[in-house]
Amino acid sequence: MKIVQNAANDTLTLALDGELDASSSVLLDNELTKPEILNFRKVMIDCQRLNYISSAGLGVFISHLQRFQDAGVRLVFFNMQEKVHNVFEILGLDSLMTIVPSEQEATAI
Amino acid sequence: MVAFREKLIPVALPLAVLSWLALLVCMLLRAYAPAASQWGTPPDWLILLTQAAFAAGVFVYERSRPDRLRGAEFVPLLRQLLLGPGLLAAGAAGLHLAERLVLPAGMATNPLLLNTLYTINLGLFVYFLARTCYAWRSLVFFRAQPSTRREWEWFELLLGATLLFRLVQGQNLHWTVYPIMAILAGLGVYLSAHQQWVAYLNRRQKWEVVFLQAAVLGVMATYLVYFRYLQLAPELAGPLAQHAFLLLTSFFAGFYAVMGLLVTLFNLPTAGVFEQKREEILSMQRLAQLIQKGQTEHEVYNLLFDSAVQTVEADAAWLDLFAEGANPFLEHKVDATTRQGICQLLTDYNIGHIEYLNNDLPHSAGFRALGLEYGSLIVMPLRSSKHHYGTLYLLKRFRQGFDRENLSLLQIFTSQTVLSIENLRLLEHSLQNERVKEELKIASLVQEGLIPKTLPADSWFEIRWHSLPAREVGGDFYDFLQLSSSRIAIIIGDVSGKGTTAAFHVAQMKGIFHSLMLLDRPEKGQPLQPSKFMAMANQALSHCLERSSFITASFYIIDYKERGFAFARAGHCHTLYYNAITEESFYFQTEGLGLGIIRDASYEKRIKNMYYDYNPGDVMVMYTDGIVEARNAEDEEYGEARLRELLSRSHYLEAEELKQAIITDLEQFSRGLPPFDDQTLLVIKFKNAQPMA
């Protein structure tokens, strides 16, 4: 699992590369726990290279959802592979989180 | 040649005894004139022949005896030699010599007595020489090369040949013999260089050996005096014994003894060092043994401390262990001020944690300021690659007290100790693991007990289930509860994560399921709605589920009177269904958020109720993601599509057969790969029949 960060203005983009399982989700959790992340208006998660997400990986997003909402930070997923999107959908997260097809749409939000 | 030598051995002793008796008779005949006149005077050559035969017999006999050296028991070998033949021969010769000396000059002794005693002493001396030579052979051969054995055999052979000199050449030796004798003497000197055995003696044994060798030399000296003296005695009836052979063997026996004596003497000052090395080896052995015996850590530290203090002969020492706090774990003749002073200084220099040797404390300003009464210091940390266990400090009163040897030995000691401590900890660890495993086994049994085993015997539907946790305990769960005679509640779910934590939440979820079922009161017109059940479960879980965990579940209430069921899905896998009328298999595509993801009242809005009327022959397949996400060696997922196709093909099977068909297909797909996630499967087949009364 590799996480590439790119901060521009009020937007932070995290590109996830690989499998988000129990061990790699710790890395992501460390990134999302950083207090300075709440200074951004929007956090975009690029899922193009995300091949797999386990329940532990989902748990990371779920656990930070409320905190982001309270701080007024938008969490936006884009470029999600169908397999991964299916996991979000089954769990019902697609109605809870913003998932858009492309980066353009994500930026437009 | 060898066979000939073998044949000689049994006749050697009789030959020696007989030839000695013959020698005695000859000597007496020559000494006693009346007898000689009657029996005739034996010639010189006969006496010399008997002497030679006797010497040869004794030597061959002694040669064939088993090696008297047992292992490395050098002192007993020498002691036996001296207390047996040595003392006897010296005593006999000494007494005879004393008797001769105290006699007034000119007073003739009885020639018969003199010659008898002379013959006895000669016999004893030859026997003593043979014993000595072969005792020396044992010592020469100790840890020697095979070539030494060959050299020795040549030496023996040549020595045997010298027996003939006297027989052939008479009283005066021809000059050609001298070089041969010189060569033999040289060979004897060469063989005397084999003194390896001395190195294996400790200090006490060395002293003992010095005295024993000196005593052996004393016996030979006694004989030297004795023979020199008797040579001049007019009463001596026969010619003197075999000088070339006896001279050479005596020379070798004497020279080897002198060499041994000198080597032992020169080794005496270093005996202490050897003993110290021995002590060190023994300490190492003790340490190594303790590792295998699995003693306590305290014992290992104690042993290290004692061994270290003893081997380097430290005047003061202490051992600090980090686990023991500020107080030293072990100390030896050291006071708190010295300890604290040195530790503080090392910390100030920032070398408290490394190996440090200072052999000249008074020259270092820092140590001089402490006013120590010590000159040398070694600091030896006990550390492995991961852990620093403690530090060993050793002090000596004098400067230059420690050397490289001490340091490397201490390094071995400490690394041995660290190894043994780590072994002990590993052992402790594995014991603990064993306990945890046992407890997990119990947890697994408890969870096994939570799984419903029987269902009310109704004939309007058939249900079969299968459950396989990926570890001892799992995060999957399912349960049934008969609500009334015509209604049954079923739940299937999955706690995020695996193992023990998940298993706890499974137990919780079961409790929630059974408690909430009490709220179902259809007789009062208040049947429990599945969405309401989910909302209340979510509320109950919100207080006891950690923030990053969630639970997915599907909840069904089947009503056979109505021929329908109500259900809700909370983020769980879609339910697979086969409709017997339309002959279609499909997934119920309902919305619903997993439990524990949002924890306020808004959750209820995100759960939908779904109602469906079933027909006989319909099949419902409920499962957890461990089934559809099972992977094969190519990392492909089993998938919903494959499961649906299987149902389309096999819908006509009974519930049990259908369940088996799914499991078999799954196993074929994953081809023996162990399940990565818990797998749970429920198969319901609806029937036409009415329930039994």
PDB file of C-alpha atoms in Angstrom, chain B residues 365-510:
ATOM      1  CA  ALA B 365      41.426  13.053  35.388  1.00  0.00           C
ATOM      2  CA  GLY B 366      37.810  12.111  35.996  1.00  0.00           C
ATOM      3  CA  PHE B 367      38.604   8.902  37.829  1.00  0.00           C
ATOM      4  CA  ARG B 368      41.448  10.511  39.769  1.00  0.00           C
ATOM      5  CA  ALA B 369      38.975  13.072  41.070  1.00  0.00           C
ATOM      6  CA  LEU B 370      36.843  10.260  42.477  1.00  0.00           C
ATOM      7  CA  GLY B 371      39.758   9.216  44.685  1.00  0.00           C
ATOM      8  CA  LEU B 372      39.289   5.522  43.974  1.00  0.00           C
ATOM      9  CA  GLU B 373      41.509   2.862  45.476  1.00  0.00           C
ATOM     10  CA  TYR B 374      41.415   0.986  42.167  1.00  0.00           C
ATOM     11  CA  GLY B 375      43.716   1.073  39.156  1.00  0.00           C
ATOM     12  CA  SER B 376      41.794  -0.821  36.477  1.00  0.00           C
ATOM     13  CA  LEU B 377      38.198  -0.980  35.348  1.00  0.00           C
ATOM     14  CA  ILE B 378      36.204  -3.057  32.854  1.00  0.00           C
ATOM     15  CA  VAL B 379      32.649  -2.130  31.922  1.00  0.00           C
ATOM     16  CA  MET B 380      30.859  -4.891  30.061  1.00  0.00           C
ATOM     17  CA  PRO B 381      27.305  -4.343  28.854  1.00  0.00           C
ATOM     18  CA  LEU B 382      24.970  -7.338  28.584  1.00  0.00           C
ATOM     19  CA  ARG B 383      23.203  -6.709  25.361  1.00  0.00           C
ATOM     20  CA  SER B 384      21.705  -8.492  22.402  1.00  0.00           C
ATOM     21  CA  SER B 385      20.818  -6.912  19.091  1.00  0.00           C
ATOM     22  CA  LYS B 386      17.450  -5.826  20.495  1.00  0.00           C
ATOM     23  CA  HIS B 387      17.807  -5.464  24.202  1.00  0.00           C
ATOM     24  CA  HIS B 388      20.201  -4.093  26.802  1.00  0.00           C
ATOM     25  CA  TYR B 389      19.778  -6.225  29.917  1.00  0.00           C
ATOM     26  CA  GLY B 390      22.321  -4.673  32.220  1.00  0.00           C
ATOM     27  CA  THR B 391      25.984  -3.879  32.790  1.00  0.00           C
ATOM     28  CA  LEU B 392      28.803  -5.681  34.552  1.00  0.00           C
ATOM     29  CA  TYR B 393      31.525  -3.616  36.268  1.00  0.00           C
ATOM     30  CA  LEU B 394      34.844  -5.157  37.384  1.00  0.00           C
ATOM     31  CA  LEU B 395      37.589  -3.362  39.313  1.00  0.00           C
ATOM     32  CA  LYS B 396      41.157  -4.245  40.161  1.00  0.00           C
ATOM     33  CA  ARG B 397      43.372  -2.568  42.703  1.00  0.00           C
ATOM     34  CA  PHE B 398      46.427  -2.320  40.455  1.00  0.00           C
ATOM     35  CA  ARG B 399      46.983  -0.592  37.168  1.00  0.00           C
ATOM     36  CA  GLN B 400      47.232  -2.752  34.048  1.00  0.00           C
ATOM     37  CA  GLY B 401      45.092  -5.287  35.890  1.00  0.00           C
ATOM     38  CA  PHE B 402      43.177  -6.573  32.886  1.00  0.00           C
ATOM     39  CA  ASP B 403      44.460  -7.894  29.593  1.00  0.00           C
ATOM     40  CA  ARG B 404      42.974  -8.669  26.180  1.00  0.00           C
ATOM     41  CA  GLU B 405      42.360 -12.265  27.259  1.00  0.00           C
ATOM     42  CA  ASN B 406      40.212 -11.122  30.172  1.00  0.00           C
ATOM     43  CA  LEU B 407      38.251  -8.882  27.896  1.00  0.00           C
ATOM     44  CA  SER B 408      37.548 -11.501  25.240  1.00  0.00           C
ATOM     45  CA  LEU B 409      36.656 -14.047  27.880  1.00  0.00           C
ATOM     46  CA  LEU B 410      34.198 -11.625  29.474  1.00  0.00           C
ATOM     47  CA  GLN B 411      32.720 -10.999  26.057  1.00  0.00           C
ATOM     48  CA  ILE B 412      32.126 -14.718  25.663  1.00  0.00           C
ATOM     49  CA  PHE B 413      30.668 -14.917  29.173  1.00  0.00           C
ATOM     50  CA  THR B 414      28.279 -12.048  28.612  1.00  0.00           C
ATOM     51  CA  SER B 415      27.152 -13.157  25.178  1.00  0.00           C
ATOM     52  CA  GLN B 416      26.614 -16.644  26.562  1.00  0.00           C
ATOM     53  CA  THR B 417      24.586 -15.143  29.396  1.00  0.00           C
ATOM     54  CA  VAL B 418      22.508 -12.984  27.080  1.00  0.00           C
ATOM     55  CA  LEU B 419      21.858 -16.011  24.929  1.00  0.00           C
ATOM     56  CA  SER B 420      20.722 -18.001  27.888  1.00  0.00           C
ATOM     57  CA  ILE B 421      18.502 -15.173  29.173  1.00  0.00           C
ATOM     58  CA  GLU B 422      16.905 -14.822  25.765  1.00  0.00           C
ATOM     59  CA  ASN B 423      16.365 -18.554  25.597  1.00  0.00           C
ATOM     60  CA  LEU B 424      14.645 -18.456  28.961  1.00  0.00           C
ATOM     61  CA  ARG B 425      12.434 -15.605  27.855  1.00  0.00           C
ATOM     62  CA  LEU B 426      11.561 -17.396  24.641  1.00  0.00           C
ATOM     63  CA  LEU B 427      10.613 -20.416  26.670  1.00  0.00           C
ATOM     64  CA  GLU B 428       8.465 -18.262  28.939  1.00  0.00           C
ATOM     65  CA  HIS B 429       6.904 -16.713  25.861  1.00  0.00           C
ATOM     66  CA  SER B 430       6.060 -19.994  24.258  1.00  0.00           C
ATOM     67  CA  LEU B 431       4.495 -21.204  27.507  1.00  0.00           C
ATOM     68  CA  GLN B 432       2.340 -18.100  27.555  1.00  0.00           C
ATOM     69  CA  ASN B 433       1.422 -18.647  23.911  1.00  0.00           C
ATOM     70  CA  GLU B 434       0.424 -22.139  24.828  1.00  0.00           C
ATOM     71  CA  ARG B 435      -1.874 -20.760  27.540  1.00  0.00           C
ATOM     72  CA  VAL B 436      -3.412 -18.258  25.143  1.00  0.00           C
ATOM     73  CA  LYS B 437      -3.981 -21.041  22.648  1.00  0.00           C
ATOM     74  CA  GLU B 438      -5.729 -23.063  25.332  1.00  0.00           C
ATOM     75  CA  GLU B 439      -7.956 -20.111  26.167  1.00  0.00           C
ATOM     76  CA  LEU B 440      -8.751 -19.551  22.512  1.00  0.00           C
ATOM     77  CA  LYS B 441      -9.751 -23.187  22.313  1.00  0.00           C
ATOM     78  CA  ILE B 442     -12.152 -22.607  25.192  1.00  0.00           C
ATOM     79  CA  ALA B 443     -13.487 -19.461  23.498  1.00  0.00           C
ATOM     80  CA  SER B 444     -13.985 -21.462  20.345  1.00  0.00           C
ATOM     81  CA  LEU B 445     -15.951 -24.057  22.301  1.00  0.00           C
ATOM     82  CA  VAL B 446     -18.056 -21.337  23.912  1.00  0.00           C
ATOM     83  CA  GLN B 447     -18.791 -19.817  20.524  1.00  0.00           C
ATOM     84  CA  GLU B 448     -19.601 -23.227  19.150  1.00  0.00           C
ATOM     85  CA  GLY B 449     -22.133 -23.494  21.956  1.00  0.00           C
ATOM     86  CA  LEU B 450     -23.745 -20.205  20.897  1.00  0.00           C
ATOM     87  CA  ILE B 451     -24.562 -21.520  17.440  1.00  0.00           C
ATOM     88  CA  PRO B 452     -28.103 -22.901  17.314  1.00  0.00           C
ATOM     89  CA  LYS B 453     -28.104 -26.604  16.663  1.00  0.00           C
ATOM     90  CA  THR B 454     -31.767 -27.387  16.244  1.00  0.00           C
ATOM     91  CA  LEU B 455     -34.760 -25.745  14.720  1.00  0.00           C
ATOM     92  CA  PRO B 456     -38.384 -26.390  15.591  1.00  0.00           C
ATOM     93  CA  ALA B 457     -39.518 -29.364  13.597  1.00  0.00           C
ATOM     94  CA  ASP B 458     -41.656 -27.674  10.993  1.00  0.00           C
ATOM     95  CA  SER B 459     -42.310 -29.065   7.604  1.00  0.00           C
ATOM     96  CA  TRP B 460     -43.136 -25.840   5.743  1.00  0.00           C
ATOM     97  CA  PHE B 461     -39.529 -25.056   5.093  1.00  0.00           C
ATOM     98  CA  GLU B 462     -36.175 -26.691   5.325  1.00  0.00           C
ATOM     99  CA  ILE B 463     -33.098 -24.916   6.555  1.00  0.00           C
ATOM    100  CA  ARG B 464     -29.463 -26.020   6.485  1.00  0.00           C
ATOM    101  CA  TRP B 465     -26.378 -24.155   7.514  1.00  0.00           C
ATOM    102  CA  HIS B 466     -22.610 -24.270   7.324  1.00  0.00           C
ATOM    103  CA  SER B 467     -20.057 -22.234   9.226  1.00  0.00           C
ATOM    104  CA  LEU B 468     -16.253 -22.208   9.003  1.00  0.00           C
ATOM    105  CA  PRO B 469     -14.265 -19.629  10.986  1.00  0.00           C
ATOM    106  CA  ALA B 470     -10.888 -18.614   9.535  1.00  0.00           C
ATOM    107  CA  ARG B 471      -9.359 -18.706  13.028  1.00  0.00           C
ATOM    108  CA  GLU B 472     -10.266 -20.364  16.335  1.00  0.00           C
ATOM    109  CA  VAL B 473     -13.077 -17.881  16.878  1.00  0.00           C
ATOM    110  CA  GLY B 474     -14.843 -15.935  14.181  1.00  0.00           C
ATOM    111  CA  GLY B 475     -16.804 -12.789  13.475  1.00  0.00           C
ATOM    112  CA  ASP B 476     -19.658 -14.433  11.579  1.00  0.00           C
ATOM    113  CA  PHE B 477     -22.922 -15.228  13.314  1.00  0.00           C
ATOM    114  CA  TYR B 478     -26.408 -16.492  12.681  1.00  0.00           C
ATOM    115  CA  ASP B 479     -29.310 -17.382  14.925  1.00  0.00           C
ATOM    116  CA  PHE B 480     -32.954 -18.448  14.834  1.00  0.00           C
ATOM    117  CA  LEU B 481     -35.823 -17.826  17.200  1.00  0.00           C
ATOM    118  CA  GLN B 482     -39.327 -19.187  16.986  1.00  0.00           C
ATOM    119  CA  LEU B 483     -41.490 -16.147  17.704  1.00  0.00           C
ATOM    120  CA  SER B 484     -44.861 -17.881  17.584  1.00  0.00           C
ATOM    121  CA  SER B 485     -46.205 -21.056  16.114  1.00  0.00           C
ATOM    122  CA  SER B 486     -46.268 -19.515  12.642  1.00  0.00           C
ATOM    123  CA  ARG B 487     -43.410 -17.032  12.762  1.00  0.00           C
ATOM    124  CA  ILE B 488     -39.704 -17.438  12.964  1.00  0.00           C
ATOM    125  CA  ALA B 489     -36.904 -14.841  13.171  1.00  0.00           C
ATOM    126  CA  ILE B 490     -33.573 -15.450  11.462  1.00  0.00           C
ATOM    127  CA  ILE B 491     -30.456 -13.317  11.624  1.00  0.00           C
ATOM    128  CA  ILE B 492     -27.143 -13.635   9.826  1.00  0.00           C
ATOM    129  CA  GLY B 493     -24.282 -11.188  10.147  1.00  0.00           C
ATOM    130  CA  ASP B 494     -20.618 -10.386  10.176  1.00  0.00           C
ATOM    131  CA  VAL B 495     -18.573  -8.288  12.596  1.00  0.00           C
ATOM    132  CA  SER B 496     -15.763  -6.293  10.946  1.00  0.00           C
ATOM    133  CA  GLY B 497     -12.356  -7.683  11.759  1.00  0.00           C
ATOM    134  CA  LYS B 498     -11.510 -11.209  12.796  1.00  0.00           C
ATOM    135  CA  GLY B 499     -10.530 -13.222  15.818  1.00  0.00           C
ATOM    136  CA  THR B 500     -11.213 -12.567  19.472  1.00  0.00           C
ATOM    137  CA  THR B 501     -12.423  -8.956  19.270  1.00  0.00           C
ATOM    138  CA  ALA B 502     -14.922  -9.894  16.595  1.00  0.00           C
ATOM    139  CA  ALA B 503     -16.016 -12.891  18.652  1.00  0.00           C
ATOM    140  CA  PHE B 504     -16.889 -10.626  21.588  1.00  0.00           C
ATOM    141  CA  HIS B 505     -19.132  -8.534  19.394  1.00  0.00           C
ATOM    142  CA  VAL B 506     -20.732 -11.685  18.030  1.00  0.00           C
ATOM    143  CA  ALA B 507     -21.739 -12.631  21.564  1.00  0.00           C
ATOM    144  CA  GLN B 508     -23.057  -9.100  22.103  1.00  0.00           C
ATOM    145  CA  MET B 509     -25.029  -9.203  18.889  1.00  0.00           C
ATOM    146  CA  LYS B 510     -26.640 -12.472  19.918  1.00  0.00           C
TER     147      LYS B 510
END
